[in-house]
Every structure is written in structure tokens, then in C-alpha cells.
Tab-separated table of C-alpha atoms in Angstrom:
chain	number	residue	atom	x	y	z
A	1	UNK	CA	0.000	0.000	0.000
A	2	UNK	CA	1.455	3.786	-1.057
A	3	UNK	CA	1.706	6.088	1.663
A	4	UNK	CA	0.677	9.355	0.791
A	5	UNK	CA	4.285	10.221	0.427
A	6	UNK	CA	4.874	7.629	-2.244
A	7	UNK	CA	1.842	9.112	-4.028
A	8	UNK	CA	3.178	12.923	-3.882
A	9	UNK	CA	6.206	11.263	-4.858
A	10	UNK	CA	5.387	9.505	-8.093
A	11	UNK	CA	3.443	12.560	-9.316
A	12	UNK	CA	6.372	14.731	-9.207
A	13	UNK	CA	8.636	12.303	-10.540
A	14	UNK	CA	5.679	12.110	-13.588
A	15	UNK	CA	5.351	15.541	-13.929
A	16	UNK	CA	9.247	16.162	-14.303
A	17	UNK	CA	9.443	13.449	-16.751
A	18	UNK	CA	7.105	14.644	-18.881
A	19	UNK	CA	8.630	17.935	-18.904
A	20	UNK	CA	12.302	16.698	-19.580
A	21	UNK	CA	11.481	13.960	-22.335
A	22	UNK	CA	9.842	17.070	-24.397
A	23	UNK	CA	6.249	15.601	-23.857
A	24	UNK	CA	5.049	18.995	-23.416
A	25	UNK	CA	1.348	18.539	-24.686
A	26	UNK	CA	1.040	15.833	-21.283
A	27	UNK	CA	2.303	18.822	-19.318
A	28	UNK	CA	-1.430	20.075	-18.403
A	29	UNK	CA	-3.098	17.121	-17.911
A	30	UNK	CA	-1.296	16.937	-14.212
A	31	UNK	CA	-3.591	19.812	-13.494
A	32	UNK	CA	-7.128	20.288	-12.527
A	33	UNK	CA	-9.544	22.419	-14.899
A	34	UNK	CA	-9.134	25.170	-12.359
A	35	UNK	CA	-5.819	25.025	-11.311
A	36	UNK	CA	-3.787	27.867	-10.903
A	37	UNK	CA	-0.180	27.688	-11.825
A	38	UNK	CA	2.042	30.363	-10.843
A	39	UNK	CA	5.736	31.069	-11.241
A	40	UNK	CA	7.516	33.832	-9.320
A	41	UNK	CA	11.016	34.957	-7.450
A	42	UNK	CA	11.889	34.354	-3.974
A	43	UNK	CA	12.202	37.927	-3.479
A	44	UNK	CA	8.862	38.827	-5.687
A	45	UNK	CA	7.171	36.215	-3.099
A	46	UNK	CA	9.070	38.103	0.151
A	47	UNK	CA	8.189	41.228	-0.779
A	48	UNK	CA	4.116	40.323	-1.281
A	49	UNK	CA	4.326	41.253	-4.481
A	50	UNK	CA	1.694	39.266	-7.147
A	51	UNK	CA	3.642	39.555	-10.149
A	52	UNK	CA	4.586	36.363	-11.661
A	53	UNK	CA	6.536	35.085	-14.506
A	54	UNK	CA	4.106	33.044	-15.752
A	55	UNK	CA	0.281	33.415	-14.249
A	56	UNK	CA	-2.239	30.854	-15.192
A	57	UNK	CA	-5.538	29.998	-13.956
A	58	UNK	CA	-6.864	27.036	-15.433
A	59	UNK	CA	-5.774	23.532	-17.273
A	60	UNK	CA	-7.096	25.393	-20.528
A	61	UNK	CA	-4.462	28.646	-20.183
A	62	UNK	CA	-1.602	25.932	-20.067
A	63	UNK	CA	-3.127	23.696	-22.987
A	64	UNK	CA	-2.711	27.352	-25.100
A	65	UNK	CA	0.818	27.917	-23.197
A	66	UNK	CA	1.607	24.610	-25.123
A	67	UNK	CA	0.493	25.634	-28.097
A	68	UNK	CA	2.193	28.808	-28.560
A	69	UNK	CA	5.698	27.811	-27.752
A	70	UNK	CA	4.658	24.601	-30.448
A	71	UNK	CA	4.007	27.564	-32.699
A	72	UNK	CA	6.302	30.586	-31.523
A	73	UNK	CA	9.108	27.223	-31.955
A	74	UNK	CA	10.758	28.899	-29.630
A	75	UNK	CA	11.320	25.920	-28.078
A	76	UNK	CA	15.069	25.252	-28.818
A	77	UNK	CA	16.831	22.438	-28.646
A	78	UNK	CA	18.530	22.715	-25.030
A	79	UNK	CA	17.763	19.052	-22.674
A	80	UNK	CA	16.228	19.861	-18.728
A	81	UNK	CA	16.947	17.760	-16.467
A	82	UNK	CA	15.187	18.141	-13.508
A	83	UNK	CA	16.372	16.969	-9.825
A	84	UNK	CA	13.257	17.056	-7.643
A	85	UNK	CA	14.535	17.006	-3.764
A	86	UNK	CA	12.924	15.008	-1.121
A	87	UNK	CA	9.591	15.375	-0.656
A	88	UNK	CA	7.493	17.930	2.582
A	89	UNK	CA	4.017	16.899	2.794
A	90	UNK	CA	2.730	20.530	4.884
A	91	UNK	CA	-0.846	19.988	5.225
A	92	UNK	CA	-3.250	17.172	4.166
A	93	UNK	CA	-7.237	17.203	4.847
A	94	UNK	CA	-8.061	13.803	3.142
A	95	UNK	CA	-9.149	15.825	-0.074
A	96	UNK	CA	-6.292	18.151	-0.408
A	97	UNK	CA	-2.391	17.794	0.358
A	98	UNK	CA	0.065	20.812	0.784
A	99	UNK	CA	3.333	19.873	-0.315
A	100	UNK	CA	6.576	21.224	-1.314
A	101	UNK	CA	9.956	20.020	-2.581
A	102	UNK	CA	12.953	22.009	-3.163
A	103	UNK	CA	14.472	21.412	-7.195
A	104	UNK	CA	17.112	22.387	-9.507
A	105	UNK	CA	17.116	22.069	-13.073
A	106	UNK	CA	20.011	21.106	-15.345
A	107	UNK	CA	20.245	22.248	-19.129
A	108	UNK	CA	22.287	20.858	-21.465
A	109	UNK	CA	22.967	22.859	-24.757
A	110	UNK	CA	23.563	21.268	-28.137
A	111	UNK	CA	27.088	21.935	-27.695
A	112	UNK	CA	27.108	19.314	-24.964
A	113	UNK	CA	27.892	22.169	-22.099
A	114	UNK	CA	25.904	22.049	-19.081
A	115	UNK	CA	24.675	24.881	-16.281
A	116	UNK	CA	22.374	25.162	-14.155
A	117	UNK	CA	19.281	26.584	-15.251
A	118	UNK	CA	16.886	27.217	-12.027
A	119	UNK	CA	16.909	26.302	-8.920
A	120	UNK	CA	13.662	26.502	-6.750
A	121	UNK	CA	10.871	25.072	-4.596
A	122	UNK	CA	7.283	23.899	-5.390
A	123	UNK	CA	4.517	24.837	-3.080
A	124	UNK	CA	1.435	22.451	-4.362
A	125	UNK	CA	-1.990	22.048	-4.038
A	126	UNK	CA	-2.519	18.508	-4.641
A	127	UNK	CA	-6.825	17.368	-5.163
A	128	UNK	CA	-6.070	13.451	-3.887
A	129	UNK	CA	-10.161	13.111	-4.703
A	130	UNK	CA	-9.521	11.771	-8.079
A	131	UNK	CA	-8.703	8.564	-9.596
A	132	UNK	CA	-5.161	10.070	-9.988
A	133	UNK	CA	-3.501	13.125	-7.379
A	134	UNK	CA	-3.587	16.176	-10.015
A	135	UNK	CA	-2.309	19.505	-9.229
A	136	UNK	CA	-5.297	22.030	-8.190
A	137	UNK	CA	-2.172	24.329	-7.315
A	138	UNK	CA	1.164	24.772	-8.164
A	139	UNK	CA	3.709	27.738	-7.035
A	140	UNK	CA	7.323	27.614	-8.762
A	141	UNK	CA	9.256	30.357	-6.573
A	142	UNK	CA	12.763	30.429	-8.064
A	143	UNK	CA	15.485	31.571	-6.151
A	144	UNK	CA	17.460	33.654	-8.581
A	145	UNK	CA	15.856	36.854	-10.170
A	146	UNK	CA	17.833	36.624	-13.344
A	147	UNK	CA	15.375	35.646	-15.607
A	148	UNK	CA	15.940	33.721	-18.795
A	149	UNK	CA	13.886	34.203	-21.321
A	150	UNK	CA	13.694	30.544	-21.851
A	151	UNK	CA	11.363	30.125	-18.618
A	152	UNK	CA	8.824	30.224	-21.766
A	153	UNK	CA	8.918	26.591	-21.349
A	154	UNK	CA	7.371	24.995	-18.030
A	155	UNK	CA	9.095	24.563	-15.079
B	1	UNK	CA	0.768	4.224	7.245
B	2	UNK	CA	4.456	5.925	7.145
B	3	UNK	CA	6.636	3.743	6.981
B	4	UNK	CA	10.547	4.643	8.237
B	5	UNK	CA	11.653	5.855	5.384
B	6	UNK	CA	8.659	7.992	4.949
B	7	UNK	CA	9.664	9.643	8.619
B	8	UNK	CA	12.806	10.218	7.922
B	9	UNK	CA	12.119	12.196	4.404
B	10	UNK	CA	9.799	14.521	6.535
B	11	UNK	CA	12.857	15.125	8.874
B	12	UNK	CA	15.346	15.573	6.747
B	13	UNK	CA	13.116	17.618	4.141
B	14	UNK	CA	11.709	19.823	6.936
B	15	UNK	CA	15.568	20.767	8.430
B	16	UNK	CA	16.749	21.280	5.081
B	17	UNK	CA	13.539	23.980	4.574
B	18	UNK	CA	14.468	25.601	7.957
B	19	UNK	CA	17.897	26.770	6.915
B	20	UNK	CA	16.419	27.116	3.263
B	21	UNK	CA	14.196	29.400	4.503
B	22	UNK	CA	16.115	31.399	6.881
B	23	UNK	CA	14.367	29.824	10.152
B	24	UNK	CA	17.363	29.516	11.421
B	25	UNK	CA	16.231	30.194	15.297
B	26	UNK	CA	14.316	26.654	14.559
B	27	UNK	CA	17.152	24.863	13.737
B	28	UNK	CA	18.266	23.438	17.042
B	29	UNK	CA	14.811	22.481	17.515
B	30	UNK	CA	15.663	19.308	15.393
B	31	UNK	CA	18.144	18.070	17.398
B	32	UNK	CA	17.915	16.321	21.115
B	33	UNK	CA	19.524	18.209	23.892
B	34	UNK	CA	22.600	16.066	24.148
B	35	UNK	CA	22.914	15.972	20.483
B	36	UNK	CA	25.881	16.278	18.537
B	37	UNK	CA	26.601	18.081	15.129
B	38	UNK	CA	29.778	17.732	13.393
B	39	UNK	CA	31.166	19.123	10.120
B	40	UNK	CA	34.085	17.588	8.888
B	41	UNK	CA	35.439	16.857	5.476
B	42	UNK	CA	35.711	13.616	3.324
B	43	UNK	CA	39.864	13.648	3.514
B	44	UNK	CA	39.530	14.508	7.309
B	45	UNK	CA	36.979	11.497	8.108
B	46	UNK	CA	38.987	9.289	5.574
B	47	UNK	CA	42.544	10.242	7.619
B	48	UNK	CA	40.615	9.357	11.246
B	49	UNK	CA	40.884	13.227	12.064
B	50	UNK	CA	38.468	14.218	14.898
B	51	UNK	CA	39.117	17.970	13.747
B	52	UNK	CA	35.885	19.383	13.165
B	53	UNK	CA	34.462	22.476	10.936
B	54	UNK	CA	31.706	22.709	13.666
B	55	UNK	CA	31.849	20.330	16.536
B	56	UNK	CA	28.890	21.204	18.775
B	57	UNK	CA	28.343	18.924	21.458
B	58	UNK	CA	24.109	20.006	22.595
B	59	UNK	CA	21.672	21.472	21.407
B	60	UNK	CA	22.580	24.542	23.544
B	61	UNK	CA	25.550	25.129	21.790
B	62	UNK	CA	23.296	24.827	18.474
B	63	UNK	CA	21.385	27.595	19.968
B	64	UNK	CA	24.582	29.768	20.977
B	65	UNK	CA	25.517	29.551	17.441
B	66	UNK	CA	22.661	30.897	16.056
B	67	UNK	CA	22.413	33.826	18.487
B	68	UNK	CA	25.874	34.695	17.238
B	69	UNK	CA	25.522	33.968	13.574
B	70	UNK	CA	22.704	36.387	13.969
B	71	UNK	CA	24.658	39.033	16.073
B	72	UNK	CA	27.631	39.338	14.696
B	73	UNK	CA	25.450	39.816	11.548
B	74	UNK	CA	27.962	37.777	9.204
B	75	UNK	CA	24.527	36.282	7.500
B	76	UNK	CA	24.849	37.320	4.233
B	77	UNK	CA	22.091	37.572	1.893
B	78	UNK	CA	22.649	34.491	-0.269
B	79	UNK	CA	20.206	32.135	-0.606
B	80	UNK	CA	20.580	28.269	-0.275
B	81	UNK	CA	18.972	25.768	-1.387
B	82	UNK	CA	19.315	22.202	-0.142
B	83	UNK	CA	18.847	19.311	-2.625
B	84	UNK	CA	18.473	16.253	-0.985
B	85	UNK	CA	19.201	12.855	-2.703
B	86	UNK	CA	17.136	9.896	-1.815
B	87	UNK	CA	17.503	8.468	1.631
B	88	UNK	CA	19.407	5.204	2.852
B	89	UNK	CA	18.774	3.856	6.397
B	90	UNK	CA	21.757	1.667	7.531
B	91	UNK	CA	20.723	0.507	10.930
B	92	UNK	CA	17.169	0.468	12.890
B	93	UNK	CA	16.284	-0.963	16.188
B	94	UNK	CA	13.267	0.735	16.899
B	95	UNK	CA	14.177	3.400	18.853
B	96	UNK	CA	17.468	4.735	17.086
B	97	UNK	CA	18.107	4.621	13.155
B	98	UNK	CA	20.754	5.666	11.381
B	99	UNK	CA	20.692	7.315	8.111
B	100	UNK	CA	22.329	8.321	5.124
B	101	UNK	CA	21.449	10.950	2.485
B	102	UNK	CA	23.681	12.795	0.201
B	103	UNK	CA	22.719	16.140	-0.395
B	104	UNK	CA	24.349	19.452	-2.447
B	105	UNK	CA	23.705	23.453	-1.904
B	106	UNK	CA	22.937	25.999	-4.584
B	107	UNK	CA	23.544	29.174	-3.613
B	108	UNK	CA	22.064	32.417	-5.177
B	109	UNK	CA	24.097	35.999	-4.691
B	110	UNK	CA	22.096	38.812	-4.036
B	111	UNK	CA	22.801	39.800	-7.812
B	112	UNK	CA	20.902	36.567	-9.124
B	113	UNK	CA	24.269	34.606	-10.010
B	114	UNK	CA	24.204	30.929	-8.691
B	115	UNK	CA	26.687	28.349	-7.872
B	116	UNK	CA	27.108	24.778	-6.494
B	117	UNK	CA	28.062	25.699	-2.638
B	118	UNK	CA	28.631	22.212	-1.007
B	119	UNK	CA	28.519	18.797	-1.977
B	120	UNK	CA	28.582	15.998	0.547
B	121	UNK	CA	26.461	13.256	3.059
B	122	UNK	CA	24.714	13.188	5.896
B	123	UNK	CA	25.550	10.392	8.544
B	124	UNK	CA	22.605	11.049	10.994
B	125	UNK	CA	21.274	9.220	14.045
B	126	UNK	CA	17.567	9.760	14.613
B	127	UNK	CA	15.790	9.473	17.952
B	128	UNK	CA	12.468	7.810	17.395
B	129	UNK	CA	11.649	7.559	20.685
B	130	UNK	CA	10.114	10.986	20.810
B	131	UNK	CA	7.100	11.893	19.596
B	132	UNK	CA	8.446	13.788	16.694
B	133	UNK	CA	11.692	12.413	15.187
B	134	UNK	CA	14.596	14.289	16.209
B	135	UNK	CA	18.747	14.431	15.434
B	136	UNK	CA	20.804	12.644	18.245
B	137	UNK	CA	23.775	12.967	15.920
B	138	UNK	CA	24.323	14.589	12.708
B	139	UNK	CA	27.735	14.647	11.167
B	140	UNK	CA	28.015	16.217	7.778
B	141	UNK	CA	31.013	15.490	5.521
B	142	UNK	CA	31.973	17.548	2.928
B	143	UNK	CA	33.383	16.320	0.114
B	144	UNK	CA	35.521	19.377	-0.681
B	145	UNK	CA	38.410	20.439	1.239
B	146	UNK	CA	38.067	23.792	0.073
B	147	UNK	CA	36.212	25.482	2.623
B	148	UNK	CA	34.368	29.017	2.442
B	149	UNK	CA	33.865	31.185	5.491
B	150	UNK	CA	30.421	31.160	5.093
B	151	UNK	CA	30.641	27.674	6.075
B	152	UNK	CA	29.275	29.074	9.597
B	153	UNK	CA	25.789	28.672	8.085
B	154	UNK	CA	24.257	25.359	9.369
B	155	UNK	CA	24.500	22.595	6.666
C	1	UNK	CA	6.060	-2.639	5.500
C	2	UNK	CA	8.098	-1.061	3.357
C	3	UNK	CA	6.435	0.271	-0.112
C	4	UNK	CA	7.773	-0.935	-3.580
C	5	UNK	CA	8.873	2.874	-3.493
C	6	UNK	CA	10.868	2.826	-0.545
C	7	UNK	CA	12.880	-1.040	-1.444
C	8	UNK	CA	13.494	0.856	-5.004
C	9	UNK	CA	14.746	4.046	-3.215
C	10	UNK	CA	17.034	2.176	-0.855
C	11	UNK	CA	18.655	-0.097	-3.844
C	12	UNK	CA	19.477	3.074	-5.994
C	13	UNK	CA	21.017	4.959	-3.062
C	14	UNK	CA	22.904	1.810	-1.620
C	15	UNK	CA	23.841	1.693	-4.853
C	16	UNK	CA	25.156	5.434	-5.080
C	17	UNK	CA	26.619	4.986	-2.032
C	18	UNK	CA	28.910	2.117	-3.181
C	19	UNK	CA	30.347	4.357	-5.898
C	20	UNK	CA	31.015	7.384	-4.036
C	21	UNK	CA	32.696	5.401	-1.558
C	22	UNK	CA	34.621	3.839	-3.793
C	23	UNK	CA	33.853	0.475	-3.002
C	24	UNK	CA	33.824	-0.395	-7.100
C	25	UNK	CA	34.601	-3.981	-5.609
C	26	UNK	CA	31.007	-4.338	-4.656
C	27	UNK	CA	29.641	-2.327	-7.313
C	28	UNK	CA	28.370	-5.810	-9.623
C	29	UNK	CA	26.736	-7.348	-6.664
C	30	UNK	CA	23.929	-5.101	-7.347
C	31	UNK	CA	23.432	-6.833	-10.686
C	32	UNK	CA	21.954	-10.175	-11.875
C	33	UNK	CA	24.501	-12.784	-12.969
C	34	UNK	CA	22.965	-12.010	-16.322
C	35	UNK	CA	22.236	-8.392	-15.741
C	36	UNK	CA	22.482	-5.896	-18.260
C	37	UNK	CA	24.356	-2.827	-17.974
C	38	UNK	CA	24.622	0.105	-21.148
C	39	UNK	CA	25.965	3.896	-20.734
C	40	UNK	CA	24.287	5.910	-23.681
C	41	UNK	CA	23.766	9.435	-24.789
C	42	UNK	CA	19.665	10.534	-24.630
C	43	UNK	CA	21.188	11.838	-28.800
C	44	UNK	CA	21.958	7.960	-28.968
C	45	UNK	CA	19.041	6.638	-27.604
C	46	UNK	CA	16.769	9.064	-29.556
C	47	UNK	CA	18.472	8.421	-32.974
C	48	UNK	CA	17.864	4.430	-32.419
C	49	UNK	CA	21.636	4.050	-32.336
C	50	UNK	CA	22.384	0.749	-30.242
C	51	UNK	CA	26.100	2.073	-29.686
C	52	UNK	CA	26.716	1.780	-26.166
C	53	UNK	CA	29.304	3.696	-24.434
C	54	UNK	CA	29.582	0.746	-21.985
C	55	UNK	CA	27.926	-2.265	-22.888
C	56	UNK	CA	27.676	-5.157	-20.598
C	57	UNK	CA	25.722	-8.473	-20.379
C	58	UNK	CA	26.571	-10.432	-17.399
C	59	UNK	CA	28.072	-9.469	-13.650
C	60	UNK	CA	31.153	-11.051	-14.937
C	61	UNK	CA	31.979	-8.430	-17.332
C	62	UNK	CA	31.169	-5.900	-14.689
C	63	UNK	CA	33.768	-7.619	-12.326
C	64	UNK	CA	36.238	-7.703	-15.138
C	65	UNK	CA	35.616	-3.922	-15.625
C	66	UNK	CA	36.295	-3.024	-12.019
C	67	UNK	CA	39.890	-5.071	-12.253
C	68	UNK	CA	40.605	-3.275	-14.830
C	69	UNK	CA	40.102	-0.126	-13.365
C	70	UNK	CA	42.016	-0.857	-10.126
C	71	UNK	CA	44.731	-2.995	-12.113
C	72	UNK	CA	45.062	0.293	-15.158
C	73	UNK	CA	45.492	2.738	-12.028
C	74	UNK	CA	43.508	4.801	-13.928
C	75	UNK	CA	40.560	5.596	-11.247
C	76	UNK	CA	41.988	9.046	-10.572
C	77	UNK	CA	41.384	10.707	-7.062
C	78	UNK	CA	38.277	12.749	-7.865
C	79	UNK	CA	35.139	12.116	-5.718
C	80	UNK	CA	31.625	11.815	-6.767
C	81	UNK	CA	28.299	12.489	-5.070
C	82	UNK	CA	25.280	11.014	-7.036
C	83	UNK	CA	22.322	12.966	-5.991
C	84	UNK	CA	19.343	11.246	-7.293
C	85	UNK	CA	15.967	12.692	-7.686
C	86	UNK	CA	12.655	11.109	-6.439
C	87	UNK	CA	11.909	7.834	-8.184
C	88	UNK	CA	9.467	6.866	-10.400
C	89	UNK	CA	7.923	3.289	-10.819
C	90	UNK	CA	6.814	2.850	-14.884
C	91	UNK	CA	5.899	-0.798	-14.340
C	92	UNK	CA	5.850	-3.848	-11.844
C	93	UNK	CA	4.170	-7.263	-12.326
C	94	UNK	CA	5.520	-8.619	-8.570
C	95	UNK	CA	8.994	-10.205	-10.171
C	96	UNK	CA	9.958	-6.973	-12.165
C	97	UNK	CA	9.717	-3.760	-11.674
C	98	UNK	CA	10.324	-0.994	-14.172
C	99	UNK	CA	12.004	2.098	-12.765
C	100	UNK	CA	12.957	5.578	-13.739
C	101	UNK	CA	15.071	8.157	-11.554
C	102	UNK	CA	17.092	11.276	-12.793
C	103	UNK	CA	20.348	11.936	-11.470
C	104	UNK	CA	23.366	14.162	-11.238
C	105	UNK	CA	26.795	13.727	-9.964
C	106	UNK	CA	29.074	16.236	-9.018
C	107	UNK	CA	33.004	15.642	-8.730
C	108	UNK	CA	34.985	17.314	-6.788
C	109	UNK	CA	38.787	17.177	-7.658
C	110	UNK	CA	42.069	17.048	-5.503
C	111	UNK	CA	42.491	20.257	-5.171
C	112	UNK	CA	38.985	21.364	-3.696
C	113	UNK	CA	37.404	22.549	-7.084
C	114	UNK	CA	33.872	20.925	-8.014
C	115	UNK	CA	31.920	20.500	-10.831
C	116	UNK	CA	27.950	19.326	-12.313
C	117	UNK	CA	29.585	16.223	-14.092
C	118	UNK	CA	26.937	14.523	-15.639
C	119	UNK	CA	23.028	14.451	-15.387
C	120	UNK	CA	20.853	11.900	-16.961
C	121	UNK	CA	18.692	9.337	-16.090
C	122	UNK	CA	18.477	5.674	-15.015
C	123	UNK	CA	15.665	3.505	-16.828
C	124	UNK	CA	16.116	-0.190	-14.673
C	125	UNK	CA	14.894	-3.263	-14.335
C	126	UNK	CA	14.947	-4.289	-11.216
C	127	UNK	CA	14.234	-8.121	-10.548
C	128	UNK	CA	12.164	-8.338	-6.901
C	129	UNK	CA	12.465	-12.527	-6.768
C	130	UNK	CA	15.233	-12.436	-4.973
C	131	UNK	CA	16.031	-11.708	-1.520
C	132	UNK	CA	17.201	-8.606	-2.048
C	133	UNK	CA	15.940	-6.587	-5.120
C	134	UNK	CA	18.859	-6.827	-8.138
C	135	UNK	CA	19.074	-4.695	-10.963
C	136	UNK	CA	18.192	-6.984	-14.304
C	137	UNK	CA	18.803	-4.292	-16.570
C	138	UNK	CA	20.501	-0.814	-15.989
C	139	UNK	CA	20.494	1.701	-18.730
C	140	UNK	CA	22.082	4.998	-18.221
C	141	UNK	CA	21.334	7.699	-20.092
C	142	UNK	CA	23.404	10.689	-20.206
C	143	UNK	CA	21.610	14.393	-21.017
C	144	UNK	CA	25.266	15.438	-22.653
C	145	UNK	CA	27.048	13.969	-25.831
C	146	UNK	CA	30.293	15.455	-24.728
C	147	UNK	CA	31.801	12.434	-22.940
C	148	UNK	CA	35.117	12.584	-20.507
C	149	UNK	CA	37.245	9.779	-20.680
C	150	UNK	CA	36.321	9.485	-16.447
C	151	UNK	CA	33.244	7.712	-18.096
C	152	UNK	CA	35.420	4.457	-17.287
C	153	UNK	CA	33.581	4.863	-13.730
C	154	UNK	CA	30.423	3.423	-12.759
C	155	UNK	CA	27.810	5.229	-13.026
């Protein structure tokens, strides 16, 4: 039997798969039809300020995030790697689970060099009344303010 | 049902969002009163040196530190970030465990640039006698020898 | 009771643990007698290309790669750290599970300096008959094409 942990767990690990192996048009389906993704700065967050990199508000606004960078092909041909942290389950009401994990991502360029790209936590929402946990909320708070322009793609 | 490994994520996730988060006054809180915490490095462990980084001996002394990390006012305003690699438990009678994790530090500069801080493992024994899991030893060897001041920041 | 998720998460980090510590000797041990083990690129894997930057079929060739290392005196006095992300379980029928986990490794060199040097994932098979859970099948897939010779180590 999964503990709750092992649940949170697996949907992470999912989630960053999907995003690293390029299977971008997945990416929203780890969210519920209201969710609200949000991406921000440490210091943005510290100071109270709303602002965010990226501001969604439903699984529909990131099914058309898709489908602009598909278009825009902005999309260039770096790798992600991401390295998801050990798990913090926060809060958890049967229904909904608070949860947050500390990750970095690695890029790789087409050169074969390698930085890295972000490094972060995730403060979730997670609606455990479904068949599968889904994100009904998920905060990206980055710890650097430099800004890439490449945060186009999701995080 | 948590199982043991489940526990000692949470512990080890939630002390590694304490110092993320600049909670530092919490820190000693994870620790039992006699505990001790011990930074060394990999070619000090290796050579049987008992010459500690930080050698702190209770949780008082945890608490001393903090008081003057925060008075003499040498906390800079990086940021860390603590990436935790999954967890191996090496010994477990019931009421102490002990547990490995490997774990690296980002750190951000106030001007947004990022590097890898620390690499290393965690050696910890946890009290599970308590009603909460706590720290009755935590040594922490780095794997570099090269060792920056701001080192006095818990690990 | 331990989950499938935490007897996966304790052989992977057992099994980062032997490399760091340099305990190559026991590194095949991990393996099936007829356990496959194959380094590749993700360019590699995506292209088709069956070209293997290690390619082993048995635990015997694994042994016979670790005397080689320790007889060429080539294993050069760099350390690693594997940190390995959460893990993610893509199949399991009670005898085999499939398994997927991302991973870094820093090194840190003789004199102090440290470095992100590789990322990539693990996609394993891991054979739960046995007493202990064995890997039937390791692939390693690296995010960079730029290989160091250092590849010689396990990864």
C-alpha cells in the first residue's frame, strides 16, 4: 500500500518526466480544470508582491501555453533535467495535500555544455479526490531573479 | 501508514527547509539536547581526524551559534537551497536509526548569479523515541576540502 | 512494511553509495549474474543508435571492468556524489519492476574545485524474486554527448 508520500512522490517524478522527455502537450493534464499555476522569485514572493513570470488559472491557459511555444518554436533544442529534492508533505485534509519540494534544473545545450538553469521550490496544491492526485495548485518560486527568457517553457 | 523511510524524508526535508528558509532560530529544535553536530570533510573522516568544521556537542551550543551567527550579523544575503538525494537507512532498532542521504547546496548571490556551494552526506542518528523524530547525531562530511567562510551557516 | 517505493529508493542509493565510496569492488553485486548494464547518450538513444558507451551483459563483465580499473590505475582521485531525484515506478508485475530516476553527480577534484559532471537518467529493471531486489537491466542515459574519458567509472 502507497503512503501518501509515495503518491506525492510519483506525481512529481511524472510531472518532471514529462517535462524533460519534451512531452510537453502531457504537461497540463497533471492539473485540474481550475488550477492555478504560478511562477515567481523568492524575493517577488518576500516582498508580497503578485507579479509572476508566468500566471495561469486554469488547465485550458496551459493547454494554449503549449500551443504557442509549439508555434512561436521557440522551443530550442537545449535538454532539462530536472532533480526534484525530497519530498514535505505541509498539510493534508483527506481531499487536499500541501506539499513542497525544493528542485534544480540542469540544461544541457547542443554543444554538450551544461549549467544550471533554475533552482527553486514547489509549493502544491494537490486534489487526492480523483482517480489520480492532479495539481489544483502549483507555485514555482525560483530563487534567482535573473530571468531567462527561456522560462517560456514549463518549469 | 508511514513507513521509516517515509519519517525520515519529513525530517530531513523539513531541516533542510528551515535553513532554506532562513528559520534559522528553529534549527536546534531538530536536534535532542545532548545531540551532537559535526562538520568535517571527506579527507579529514577518511585520515581518522576528529578535527571538526563545527563540533557542537548540545543542542545549547546549536542555539549559541545561532544567536551569534545572527549578532555578529555575518549572515549574508545568499540564498541556499538544499537538494536532498534519496535516503538510505543503515541501521534500525526501533528506537534509534541511522541514516544516510547525500545532499548538495545551490547558492544564489544577491545579484541573481548561482553556484554549487557544497557537496557531501549526511551520517545522521535519529531518535524515534520521541514523539516527533529528532537528530541525536548529525555529522556532515563535505566532500571538498576547500572550505568558504560562510561555512558558519548550518548545513 | 516497506512500499515498492521505498525497497526501489534504498537499492538506488545503496547503490550510489557504493560508488562514491569507492567500493567499485562491490559495485556488480547489485546486478543479476545475467544483468544488463549500457551507458548511452539521450542523442543515442533518440536516434535508435544501439552504440553503447559501456555495454555489458553479465556481472562477470562488470567484475572484469572493475579489475581493470584498479589494475590500469587509472581511477583518478576525484570524488563523486550522485544525488538522485525522487523515483518513479513505470511498471511492476511482482517479479519486475520498471524504474525511472534522474540523477546528477558532481566531482569534486584534488584540489577542492567541483563540478555538475553529468546528469541523466536511469531507466532499470529491477528483478524483486530475490532476496534482495537486483538490478536486471541498468540503462544509463546521459543528457550530454560530450563524454570525458572518467566515463570508465560506474555510473
Amino acid at each position: 500500500m502507497d503512503s501518501l508520500i509515495d503518491k506525492i512522490t510519483s506525481l512529481l517524478s511524472d510531472y518532471a518526466h514529462c517535462i524533460d522527455s519534451d512531452e510537453l502537450e502531457r504537461w497540463p493534464e497533471f492539473f485540474t480544470e481550475q488550477a492555478r499555476y504560478f511562477v515567481t522569485t523568492a524575493f517577488n514572493q518576500e516582498k508580497g508582491l503578485s507579479i509572476g513570470i508566468i500566471d495561469a488559472s486554469s488547465r485550458n491557459m496551459l493547454e494554449d501555453r503549449v500551443a504557442a511555444l509549439r508555434k512561436a518554436n521557440i522551443y530550442e533544442p537545449q535538454r532539462y533535467r530536472h532533480i526534484i529534492s525530497i519530498v514535505r508533505i505541509t498539510g493534508n485534509d483527506g481531499m487536499l495535500a500541501r506539499v513542497e519540494a525544493s528542485f534544480m534544473v540542469v540544461r544541457t545545450m547542443i554543444d554538450g555544455t551544461q549549467d544550471l538553469f533554475v533552482s527553486g521550490r514547489y509549493e502544491d496544491v494537490i486534489d487526492l479526490s480523483r482517480e489520480s492526485p492532479l495539481f489544483a495548485e502549483k507555485l514555482v518560486i525560483l530563487d534567482s531573479d535573473k530571468i531567462d527568457t527561456l522560462l517560456a517553457i514549463p518549469l
